[in-house]
Amino acid sequence: TNPEVLNLDQEFLRTKLEEFSGATPVIIDGVETTSRERSSDEGRRKARAYLRAQYEALGFNVSEHAYSFSGTNFVAEKTGADTSRFLILSAHLDSFSQFFVNSPGADDDGAGTIGILAIAQALSQQQLQYNLRVLGFDQEELGLFGSRAYAQHLSENGEMAGLIGLVNLEMISYDSDNDGAFHVIDCNENTSAELSDLLVQSVTQSGLPLERWPACTDRSDHAIFWDYNKPAVVVSQHFFGERHSDPNPCYHRNCDTIDNLNFNYMANLTTAIGHMVARVLVGTN
């Protein structure tokens, strides 16, 4: 397998997540800005503008999918040899906000968003067999509005039939006890377990210090695609399931910043997902 796909740069993850979660200022639309939240209309607009610049620099085709309820999904795509089929990598671009909480969303879900960006960078010079479509779903925190609207859009325009599957990255950077525990969740829906098996194989073959823990949840954007009988999984840190042995204490709080995160763990999990995506889209072993 091309080592570029597997050895994702930990410093890249840190730098980009610092920018995306407001730990360091960035230039957006020619203006230096610090994005400390992604819940307001303006905060989410800045997030999309930031991602647009990143993906256009990698040569991806970038668009936006606006829907009712004042939401806008971010879309970036790299075309493959067979453009009729595509794999979705998704994360939600909004962050949690309620009452006196306006979370920077470094872990939830800046980590998933930037993990996908790192995979996209690793694959940017590869010849793909099928399209890679990146989705930054909007308004997940309000009730999966963005993913629900986008799935309906795919169904209505006839694209859903070409969807190979969806891999959703949801909080992949907190591992305080450094045990490498993670979830890949399919809840035995349709053929989704095939995606789970691919990820577990990637972990094993790469020799990564990660261990899968069982869980089932429909509390993220992947579950919307089960309604259309399409393979979809969510990958996350050890958060779901009956045993919350290592939950992030800053979940949905103002302290969800990069200071609490384990970038070695994030790099390992992102690498495993990148390896899995390469197997599907590049045909590597």
PDB file of C-alpha atoms in Angstrom:
ATOM      1  CA  THR A   1       0.000   0.000   0.000  1.00  0.00           C
ATOM      2  CA  ASN A   2       1.245   3.510  -0.722  1.00  0.00           C
ATOM      3  CA  PRO A   3       2.712   4.697   2.601  1.00  0.00           C
ATOM      4  CA  GLU A   4       1.367   8.206   1.980  1.00  0.00           C
ATOM      5  CA  VAL A   5      -2.116   6.853   2.563  1.00  0.00           C
ATOM      6  CA  LEU A   6      -1.161   5.277   5.864  1.00  0.00           C
ATOM      7  CA  ASN A   7       1.238   7.706   7.509  1.00  0.00           C
ATOM      8  CA  LEU A   8      -0.888  10.721   8.167  1.00  0.00           C
ATOM      9  CA  ASP A   9       0.921  13.716   9.610  1.00  0.00           C
ATOM     10  CA  GLN A  10       0.126  14.266  13.291  1.00  0.00           C
ATOM     11  CA  GLU A  11       1.326  17.886  13.065  1.00  0.00           C
ATOM     12  CA  PHE A  12      -1.057  18.488  10.170  1.00  0.00           C
ATOM     13  CA  LEU A  13      -3.931  17.254  12.339  1.00  0.00           C
ATOM     14  CA  ARG A  14      -2.922  19.506  15.222  1.00  0.00           C
ATOM     15  CA  THR A  15      -2.339  22.620  13.110  1.00  0.00           C
ATOM     16  CA  LYS A  16      -5.585  22.344  11.177  1.00  0.00           C
ATOM     17  CA  LEU A  17      -7.656  21.488  14.256  1.00  0.00           C
ATOM     18  CA  GLU A  18      -6.160  24.475  16.082  1.00  0.00           C
ATOM     19  CA  GLU A  19      -7.305  26.667  13.195  1.00  0.00           C
ATOM     20  CA  PHE A  20     -10.744  25.076  12.837  1.00  0.00           C
ATOM     21  CA  SER A  21     -11.576  25.216  16.558  1.00  0.00           C
ATOM     22  CA  GLY A  22     -10.328  28.753  17.177  1.00  0.00           C
ATOM     23  CA  ALA A  23      -7.113  28.015  19.074  1.00  0.00           C
ATOM     24  CA  THR A  24      -5.161  29.983  16.457  1.00  0.00           C
ATOM     25  CA  PRO A  25      -6.308  32.710  14.033  1.00  0.00           C
ATOM     26  CA  VAL A  26      -6.720  31.988  10.316  1.00  0.00           C
ATOM     27  CA  ILE A  27      -7.281  33.985   7.166  1.00  0.00           C
ATOM     28  CA  ILE A  28     -10.837  33.473   5.908  1.00  0.00           C
ATOM     29  CA  ASP A  29     -12.010  35.432   2.874  1.00  0.00           C
ATOM     30  CA  GLY A  30      -8.912  37.620   3.155  1.00  0.00           C
ATOM     31  CA  VAL A  31      -9.552  38.578   6.773  1.00  0.00           C
ATOM     32  CA  GLU A  32      -7.754  37.269   9.848  1.00  0.00           C
ATOM     33  CA  THR A  33     -10.338  35.692  12.119  1.00  0.00           C
ATOM     34  CA  THR A  34     -10.607  33.384  15.113  1.00  0.00           C
ATOM     35  CA  SER A  35     -13.480  30.915  14.933  1.00  0.00           C
ATOM     36  CA  ARG A  36     -14.329  29.985  18.511  1.00  0.00           C
ATOM     37  CA  GLU A  37     -17.759  28.528  17.709  1.00  0.00           C
ATOM     38  CA  ARG A  38     -19.577  26.882  14.827  1.00  0.00           C
ATOM     39  CA  SER A  39     -23.163  27.200  16.036  1.00  0.00           C
ATOM     40  CA  SER A  40     -24.172  30.662  14.823  1.00  0.00           C
ATOM     41  CA  ASP A  41     -24.933  31.301  11.155  1.00  0.00           C
ATOM     42  CA  GLU A  42     -21.716  33.302  10.863  1.00  0.00           C
ATOM     43  CA  GLY A  43     -19.630  30.704  12.692  1.00  0.00           C
ATOM     44  CA  ARG A  44     -20.853  27.965  10.375  1.00  0.00           C
ATOM     45  CA  ARG A  45     -20.346  30.157   7.304  1.00  0.00           C
ATOM     46  CA  LYS A  46     -16.722  30.712   8.366  1.00  0.00           C
ATOM     47  CA  ALA A  47     -16.299  26.971   8.864  1.00  0.00           C
ATOM     48  CA  ARG A  48     -17.499  26.302   5.313  1.00  0.00           C
ATOM     49  CA  ALA A  49     -15.256  29.047   3.918  1.00  0.00           C
ATOM     50  CA  TYR A  50     -12.265  27.579   5.747  1.00  0.00           C
ATOM     51  CA  LEU A  51     -12.999  24.093   4.414  1.00  0.00           C
ATOM     52  CA  ARG A  52     -13.561  25.435   0.888  1.00  0.00           C
ATOM     53  CA  ALA A  53     -10.049  26.932   0.830  1.00  0.00           C
ATOM     54  CA  GLN A  54      -8.502  23.730   2.202  1.00  0.00           C
ATOM     55  CA  TYR A  55     -10.213  21.404  -0.294  1.00  0.00           C
ATOM     56  CA  GLU A  56      -9.788  23.652  -3.317  1.00  0.00           C
ATOM     57  CA  ALA A  57      -6.047  23.686  -2.557  1.00  0.00           C
ATOM     58  CA  LEU A  58      -6.136  19.870  -2.768  1.00  0.00           C
ATOM     59  CA  GLY A  59      -7.866  19.987  -6.150  1.00  0.00           C
ATOM     60  CA  PHE A  60     -11.312  18.878  -4.957  1.00  0.00           C
ATOM     61  CA  ASN A  61     -14.502  20.242  -6.513  1.00  0.00           C
ATOM     62  CA  VAL A  62     -16.303  22.188  -3.792  1.00  0.00           C
ATOM     63  CA  SER A  63     -19.999  23.022  -3.572  1.00  0.00           C
ATOM     64  CA  GLU A  64     -22.642  23.720  -0.969  1.00  0.00           C
ATOM     65  CA  HIS A  65     -26.018  22.111  -0.428  1.00  0.00           C
ATOM     66  CA  ALA A  66     -28.493  24.543   1.100  1.00  0.00           C
ATOM     67  CA  TYR A  67     -31.752  23.216   2.508  1.00  0.00           C
ATOM     68  CA  SER A  68     -34.781  24.508   4.359  1.00  0.00           C
ATOM     69  CA  PHE A  69     -34.393  25.265   8.073  1.00  0.00           C
ATOM     70  CA  SER A  70     -31.566  27.674   7.153  1.00  0.00           C
ATOM     71  CA  GLY A  71     -28.863  24.997   6.919  1.00  0.00           C
ATOM     72  CA  THR A  72     -26.045  24.486   4.436  1.00  0.00           C
ATOM     73  CA  ASN A  73     -24.005  21.319   4.002  1.00  0.00           C
ATOM     74  CA  PHE A  74     -20.400  21.508   2.776  1.00  0.00           C
ATOM     75  CA  VAL A  75     -19.531  19.192  -0.126  1.00  0.00           C
ATOM     76  CA  ALA A  76     -16.108  18.429  -1.655  1.00  0.00           C
ATOM     77  CA  GLU A  77     -15.461  15.739  -4.251  1.00  0.00           C
ATOM     78  CA  LYS A  78     -12.509  14.084  -5.955  1.00  0.00           C
ATOM     79  CA  THR A  79     -13.515  12.213  -9.097  1.00  0.00           C
ATOM     80  CA  GLY A  80     -12.507   8.641  -9.813  1.00  0.00           C
ATOM     81  CA  ALA A  81     -12.427   6.498 -12.936  1.00  0.00           C
ATOM     82  CA  ASP A  82     -16.038   5.383 -12.429  1.00  0.00           C
ATOM     83  CA  THR A  83     -17.968   8.553 -11.623  1.00  0.00           C
ATOM     84  CA  SER A  84     -21.274   6.721 -11.206  1.00  0.00           C
ATOM     85  CA  ARG A  85     -20.236   5.372  -7.788  1.00  0.00           C
ATOM     86  CA  PHE A  86     -18.992   7.234  -4.743  1.00  0.00           C
ATOM     87  CA  LEU A  87     -17.992   6.787  -1.110  1.00  0.00           C
ATOM     88  CA  ILE A  88     -18.957   9.445   1.429  1.00  0.00           C
ATOM     89  CA  LEU A  89     -16.685  10.480   4.283  1.00  0.00           C
ATOM     90  CA  SER A  90     -18.681  12.670   6.648  1.00  0.00           C
ATOM     91  CA  ALA A  91     -18.456  14.669   9.841  1.00  0.00           C
ATOM     92  CA  HIS A  92     -20.663  17.448  11.192  1.00  0.00           C
ATOM     93  CA  LEU A  93     -19.291  20.959  10.912  1.00  0.00           C
ATOM     94  CA  ASP A  94     -21.489  22.613  13.546  1.00  0.00           C
ATOM     95  CA  SER A  95     -20.698  22.762  17.263  1.00  0.00           C
ATOM     96  CA  PHE A  96     -22.971  22.575  20.298  1.00  0.00           C
ATOM     97  CA  SER A  97     -24.624  25.683  21.701  1.00  0.00           C
ATOM     98  CA  GLN A  98     -27.259  26.043  24.409  1.00  0.00           C
ATOM     99  CA  PHE A  99     -27.917  28.627  27.120  1.00  0.00           C
ATOM    100  CA  PHE A 100     -24.459  29.650  28.405  1.00  0.00           C
ATOM    101  CA  VAL A 101     -22.573  26.992  26.432  1.00  0.00           C
ATOM    102  CA  ASN A 102     -20.948  27.918  23.126  1.00  0.00           C
ATOM    103  CA  SER A 103     -18.575  25.042  22.547  1.00  0.00           C
ATOM    104  CA  PRO A 104     -15.474  25.466  20.353  1.00  0.00           C
ATOM    105  CA  GLY A 105     -16.146  21.859  19.272  1.00  0.00           C
ATOM    106  CA  ALA A 106     -12.534  20.729  18.972  1.00  0.00           C
ATOM    107  CA  ASP A 107     -13.408  17.084  19.627  1.00  0.00           C
ATOM    108  CA  ASP A 108     -17.100  17.312  18.673  1.00  0.00           C
ATOM    109  CA  ASP A 109     -16.735  17.355  15.769  1.00  0.00           C
ATOM    110  CA  GLY A 110     -13.722  19.363  14.695  1.00  0.00           C
ATOM    111  CA  ALA A 111     -11.635  16.215  15.083  1.00  0.00           C
ATOM    112  CA  GLY A 112     -13.768  14.236  12.627  1.00  0.00           C
ATOM    113  CA  THR A 113     -13.797  17.132  10.174  1.00  0.00           C
ATOM    114  CA  ILE A 114     -10.017  17.568  10.233  1.00  0.00           C
ATOM    115  CA  GLY A 115      -9.409  13.809  10.220  1.00  0.00           C
ATOM    116  CA  ILE A 116     -11.248  13.674   6.898  1.00  0.00           C
ATOM    117  CA  LEU A 117      -9.191  16.608   5.597  1.00  0.00           C
ATOM    118  CA  ALA A 118      -6.002  14.683   6.416  1.00  0.00           C
ATOM    119  CA  ILE A 119      -7.287  11.605   4.578  1.00  0.00           C
ATOM    120  CA  ALA A 120      -8.251  13.798   1.615  1.00  0.00           C
ATOM    121  CA  GLN A 121      -4.744  15.251   1.551  1.00  0.00           C
ATOM    122  CA  ALA A 122      -3.200  11.759   1.625  1.00  0.00           C
ATOM    123  CA  LEU A 123      -5.423  10.670  -1.269  1.00  0.00           C
ATOM    124  CA  SER A 124      -5.216  13.893  -3.284  1.00  0.00           C
ATOM    125  CA  GLN A 125      -2.459  12.579  -5.594  1.00  0.00           C
ATOM    126  CA  GLN A 126      -3.914   9.082  -5.914  1.00  0.00           C
ATOM    127  CA  GLN A 127      -5.871   7.777  -8.888  1.00  0.00           C
ATOM    128  CA  LEU A 128      -9.217   6.699  -7.482  1.00  0.00           C
ATOM    129  CA  GLN A 129     -11.448   3.963  -8.859  1.00  0.00           C
ATOM    130  CA  TYR A 130     -14.594   5.721  -7.635  1.00  0.00           C
ATOM    131  CA  ASN A 131     -15.450   9.212  -6.448  1.00  0.00           C
ATOM    132  CA  LEU A 132     -14.608  10.335  -2.918  1.00  0.00           C
ATOM    133  CA  ARG A 133     -17.252  12.726  -1.632  1.00  0.00           C
ATOM    134  CA  VAL A 134     -16.627  14.637   1.586  1.00  0.00           C
ATOM    135  CA  LEU A 135     -19.643  15.927   3.520  1.00  0.00           C
ATOM    136  CA  GLY A 136     -19.571  18.479   6.294  1.00  0.00           C
ATOM    137  CA  PHE A 137     -23.097  18.034   7.597  1.00  0.00           C
ATOM    138  CA  ASP A 138     -24.746  21.089   9.090  1.00  0.00           C
ATOM    139  CA  GLN A 139     -26.998  21.216  12.146  1.00  0.00           C
ATOM    140  CA  GLU A 140     -26.250  17.749  13.484  1.00  0.00           C
ATOM    141  CA  GLU A 141     -26.440  19.155  16.985  1.00  0.00           C
ATOM    142  CA  LEU A 142     -30.014  20.332  16.368  1.00  0.00           C
ATOM    143  CA  GLY A 143     -31.196  16.867  15.327  1.00  0.00           C
ATOM    144  CA  LEU A 144     -29.377  15.534  12.248  1.00  0.00           C
ATOM    145  CA  PHE A 145     -31.021  18.120   9.986  1.00  0.00           C
ATOM    146  CA  GLY A 146     -28.174  18.381   7.459  1.00  0.00           C
ATOM    147  CA  SER A 147     -27.710  14.662   6.883  1.00  0.00           C
ATOM    148  CA  ARG A 148     -31.462  14.095   6.665  1.00  0.00           C
ATOM    149  CA  ALA A 149     -31.787  16.822   4.021  1.00  0.00           C
ATOM    150  CA  TYR A 150     -28.789  15.561   2.058  1.00  0.00           C
ATOM    151  CA  ALA A 151     -29.938  11.940   2.022  1.00  0.00           C
ATOM    152  CA  GLN A 152     -33.315  13.095   0.740  1.00  0.00           C
ATOM    153  CA  HIS A 153     -31.505  15.145  -1.926  1.00  0.00           C
ATOM    154  CA  LEU A 154     -29.514  12.083  -3.065  1.00  0.00           C
ATOM    155  CA  SER A 155     -32.660   9.996  -3.184  1.00  0.00           C
ATOM    156  CA  GLU A 156     -34.634  12.561  -5.154  1.00  0.00           C
ATOM    157  CA  ASN A 157     -31.927  13.209  -7.767  1.00  0.00           C
ATOM    158  CA  GLY A 158     -31.226   9.502  -8.308  1.00  0.00           C
ATOM    159  CA  GLU A 159     -27.720   9.493  -6.818  1.00  0.00           C
ATOM    160  CA  MET A 160     -28.455   7.283  -3.818  1.00  0.00           C
ATOM    161  CA  ALA A 161     -28.154   4.165  -5.995  1.00  0.00           C
ATOM    162  CA  GLY A 162     -24.500   4.994  -6.665  1.00  0.00           C
ATOM    163  CA  LEU A 163     -23.555   5.379  -2.997  1.00  0.00           C
ATOM    164  CA  ILE A 164     -21.061   2.654  -2.037  1.00  0.00           C
ATOM    165  CA  GLY A 165     -21.391   3.536   1.627  1.00  0.00           C
ATOM    166  CA  LEU A 166     -20.884   6.265   4.210  1.00  0.00           C
ATOM    167  CA  VAL A 167     -18.189   6.445   6.889  1.00  0.00           C
ATOM    168  CA  ASN A 168     -18.993   9.066   9.519  1.00  0.00           C
ATOM    169  CA  LEU A 169     -16.254  10.373  11.828  1.00  0.00           C
ATOM    170  CA  GLU A 170     -17.693  11.528  15.157  1.00  0.00           C
ATOM    171  CA  MET A 171     -15.269  12.589  17.922  1.00  0.00           C
ATOM    172  CA  ILE A 172     -11.997  10.745  17.246  1.00  0.00           C
ATOM    173  CA  SER A 173      -9.477  12.558  19.419  1.00  0.00           C
ATOM    174  CA  TYR A 174     -10.107  11.901  23.127  1.00  0.00           C
ATOM    175  CA  ASP A 175      -8.317   8.991  24.794  1.00  0.00           C
ATOM    176  CA  SER A 176      -7.243  10.045  28.285  1.00  0.00           C
ATOM    177  CA  ASP A 177      -6.188   6.560  29.415  1.00  0.00           C
ATOM    178  CA  ASN A 178      -4.318   5.941  26.159  1.00  0.00           C
ATOM    179  CA  ASP A 179      -5.803   2.470  25.703  1.00  0.00           C
ATOM    180  CA  GLY A 180      -6.665   2.943  22.030  1.00  0.00           C
ATOM    181  CA  ALA A 181     -10.312   1.961  22.509  1.00  0.00           C
ATOM    182  CA  PHE A 182     -12.643   2.985  19.693  1.00  0.00           C
ATOM    183  CA  HIS A 183     -16.020   2.200  18.154  1.00  0.00           C
ATOM    184  CA  VAL A 184     -17.013   1.399  14.611  1.00  0.00           C
ATOM    185  CA  ILE A 185     -20.778   1.141  14.812  1.00  0.00           C
ATOM    186  CA  ASP A 186     -23.124  -0.531  12.326  1.00  0.00           C
ATOM    187  CA  CYS A 187     -25.892  -1.869  14.641  1.00  0.00           C
ATOM    188  CA  ASN A 188     -26.234  -4.847  12.269  1.00  0.00           C
ATOM    189  CA  GLU A 189     -28.053  -2.622   9.758  1.00  0.00           C
ATOM    190  CA  ASN A 190     -28.275  -4.001   6.171  1.00  0.00           C
ATOM    191  CA  THR A 191     -24.715  -4.636   4.876  1.00  0.00           C
ATOM    192  CA  SER A 192     -23.042  -1.968   7.012  1.00  0.00           C
ATOM    193  CA  ALA A 193     -21.003  -4.564   8.920  1.00  0.00           C
ATOM    194  CA  GLU A 194     -18.872  -4.988   5.785  1.00  0.00           C
ATOM    195  CA  LEU A 195     -17.559  -1.454   6.324  1.00  0.00           C
ATOM    196  CA  SER A 196     -16.906  -2.216   9.996  1.00  0.00           C
ATOM    197  CA  ASP A 197     -14.976  -5.351   9.053  1.00  0.00           C
ATOM    198  CA  LEU A 198     -12.859  -3.372   6.576  1.00  0.00           C
ATOM    199  CA  LEU A 199     -11.884  -0.902   9.278  1.00  0.00           C
ATOM    200  CA  VAL A 200     -11.017  -3.609  11.791  1.00  0.00           C
ATOM    201  CA  GLN A 201      -8.886  -5.323   9.120  1.00  0.00           C
ATOM    202  CA  SER A 202      -7.111  -2.033   8.447  1.00  0.00           C
ATOM    203  CA  VAL A 203      -6.304  -1.647  12.149  1.00  0.00           C
ATOM    204  CA  THR A 204      -4.940  -5.194  12.315  1.00  0.00           C
ATOM    205  CA  GLN A 205      -2.926  -5.040   9.098  1.00  0.00           C
ATOM    206  CA  SER A 206      -1.454  -1.654   9.986  1.00  0.00           C
ATOM    207  CA  GLY A 207      -0.445  -2.842  13.449  1.00  0.00           C
ATOM    208  CA  LEU A 208      -2.077   0.179  15.042  1.00  0.00           C
ATOM    209  CA  PRO A 209      -2.530   0.175  18.852  1.00  0.00           C
ATOM    210  CA  LEU A 210      -6.306   0.384  18.664  1.00  0.00           C
ATOM    211  CA  GLU A 211      -9.007  -1.909  20.057  1.00  0.00           C
ATOM    212  CA  ARG A 212     -12.618  -2.008  18.949  1.00  0.00           C
ATOM    213  CA  TRP A 213     -15.295  -1.853  21.644  1.00  0.00           C
ATOM    214  CA  PRO A 214     -18.901  -2.803  20.888  1.00  0.00           C
ATOM    215  CA  ALA A 215     -21.656  -0.191  20.843  1.00  0.00           C
ATOM    216  CA  CYS A 216     -24.791   0.725  18.943  1.00  0.00           C
ATOM    217  CA  THR A 217     -26.173   4.211  18.406  1.00  0.00           C
ATOM    218  CA  ASP A 218     -28.330   6.135  15.965  1.00  0.00           C
ATOM    219  CA  ARG A 219     -27.296   9.462  17.506  1.00  0.00           C
ATOM    220  CA  SER A 220     -25.221  10.649  14.577  1.00  0.00           C
ATOM    221  CA  ASP A 221     -25.494  11.363  10.860  1.00  0.00           C
ATOM    222  CA  HIS A 222     -24.730   7.801   9.702  1.00  0.00           C
ATOM    223  CA  ALA A 223     -28.105   6.510  10.922  1.00  0.00           C
ATOM    224  CA  ILE A 224     -30.062   8.598   8.412  1.00  0.00           C
ATOM    225  CA  PHE A 225     -28.638   6.477   5.595  1.00  0.00           C
ATOM    226  CA  TRP A 226     -29.910   3.249   7.167  1.00  0.00           C
ATOM    227  CA  ASP A 227     -33.400   4.538   6.352  1.00  0.00           C
ATOM    228  CA  TYR A 228     -32.385   4.262   2.678  1.00  0.00           C
ATOM    229  CA  ASN A 229     -30.907   0.789   3.213  1.00  0.00           C
ATOM    230  CA  LYS A 230     -27.377   1.980   2.436  1.00  0.00           C
ATOM    231  CA  PRO A 231     -24.216   0.825   4.255  1.00  0.00           C
ATOM    232  CA  ALA A 232     -23.203   3.410   6.855  1.00  0.00           C
ATOM    233  CA  VAL A 233     -21.033   3.334   9.967  1.00  0.00           C
ATOM    234  CA  VAL A 234     -19.862   5.823  12.546  1.00  0.00           C
ATOM    235  CA  VAL A 235     -16.308   5.733  13.903  1.00  0.00           C
ATOM    236  CA  SER A 236     -15.653   7.331  17.272  1.00  0.00           C
ATOM    237  CA  GLN A 237     -13.611   7.282  20.434  1.00  0.00           C
ATOM    238  CA  HIS A 238     -14.801   5.188  23.391  1.00  0.00           C
ATOM    239  CA  PHE A 239     -17.931   7.238  24.038  1.00  0.00           C
ATOM    240  CA  PHE A 240     -21.029   5.215  23.168  1.00  0.00           C
ATOM    241  CA  GLY A 241     -22.183   1.894  24.543  1.00  0.00           C
ATOM    242  CA  GLU A 242     -23.044   0.724  28.022  1.00  0.00           C
ATOM    243  CA  ARG A 243     -19.580   1.277  29.447  1.00  0.00           C
ATOM    244  CA  HIS A 244     -18.502   4.909  29.141  1.00  0.00           C
ATOM    245  CA  SER A 245     -15.083   4.176  30.582  1.00  0.00           C
ATOM    246  CA  ASP A 246     -13.414   7.176  28.937  1.00  0.00           C
ATOM    247  CA  PRO A 247     -15.909   9.917  28.029  1.00  0.00           C
ATOM    248  CA  ASN A 248     -14.620  13.400  27.285  1.00  0.00           C
ATOM    249  CA  PRO A 249     -15.576  15.510  30.354  1.00  0.00           C
ATOM    250  CA  CYS A 250     -15.778  18.542  28.038  1.00  0.00           C
ATOM    251  CA  TYR A 251     -18.427  17.017  25.763  1.00  0.00           C
ATOM    252  CA  HIS A 252     -20.910  19.800  24.854  1.00  0.00           C
ATOM    253  CA  ARG A 253     -19.073  22.255  27.122  1.00  0.00           C
ATOM    254  CA  ASN A 254     -17.047  25.426  26.655  1.00  0.00           C
ATOM    255  CA  CYS A 255     -13.869  23.497  27.480  1.00  0.00           C
ATOM    256  CA  ASP A 256     -14.034  21.290  24.338  1.00  0.00           C
ATOM    257  CA  THR A 257     -10.702  22.660  23.139  1.00  0.00           C
ATOM    258  CA  ILE A 258      -7.529  21.069  21.755  1.00  0.00           C
ATOM    259  CA  ASP A 259      -5.966  21.078  25.249  1.00  0.00           C
ATOM    260  CA  ASN A 260      -7.759  17.844  26.208  1.00  0.00           C
ATOM    261  CA  LEU A 261      -7.029  15.866  23.063  1.00  0.00           C
ATOM    262  CA  ASN A 262      -4.730  12.936  22.299  1.00  0.00           C
ATOM    263  CA  PHE A 263      -3.222  13.638  18.892  1.00  0.00           C
ATOM    264  CA  ASN A 264      -1.338  10.357  18.773  1.00  0.00           C
ATOM    265  CA  TYR A 265      -4.650   8.519  19.173  1.00  0.00           C
ATOM    266  CA  MET A 266      -6.319  10.778  16.624  1.00  0.00           C
ATOM    267  CA  ALA A 267      -3.519  10.089  14.126  1.00  0.00           C
ATOM    268  CA  ASN A 268      -3.800   6.324  14.674  1.00  0.00           C
ATOM    269  CA  LEU A 269      -7.572   6.292  14.201  1.00  0.00           C
ATOM    270  CA  THR A 270      -7.398   8.605  11.184  1.00  0.00           C
ATOM    271  CA  THR A 271      -4.689   6.399   9.676  1.00  0.00           C
ATOM    272  CA  ALA A 272      -6.868   3.311  10.098  1.00  0.00           C
ATOM    273  CA  ILE A 273      -9.799   5.040   8.399  1.00  0.00           C
ATOM    274  CA  GLY A 274      -7.499   6.310   5.640  1.00  0.00           C
ATOM    275  CA  HIS A 275      -6.214   2.788   5.036  1.00  0.00           C
ATOM    276  CA  MET A 276      -9.780   1.517   4.836  1.00  0.00           C
ATOM    277  CA  VAL A 277     -10.826   4.251   2.376  1.00  0.00           C
ATOM    278  CA  ALA A 278      -7.796   3.485   0.208  1.00  0.00           C
ATOM    279  CA  ARG A 279      -8.817  -0.167   0.052  1.00  0.00           C
ATOM    280  CA  VAL A 280     -12.233   0.843  -1.264  1.00  0.00           C
ATOM    281  CA  LEU A 281     -11.215   3.657  -3.627  1.00  0.00           C
ATOM    282  CA  VAL A 282      -7.650   2.886  -4.675  1.00  0.00           C
ATOM    283  CA  GLY A 283      -7.753  -0.897  -4.444  1.00  0.00           C
ATOM    284  CA  THR A 284      -4.767  -1.153  -2.088  1.00  0.00           C
ATOM    285  CA  ASN A 285      -4.318  -4.107   0.263  1.00  0.00           C
TER     286      ASN A 285
END
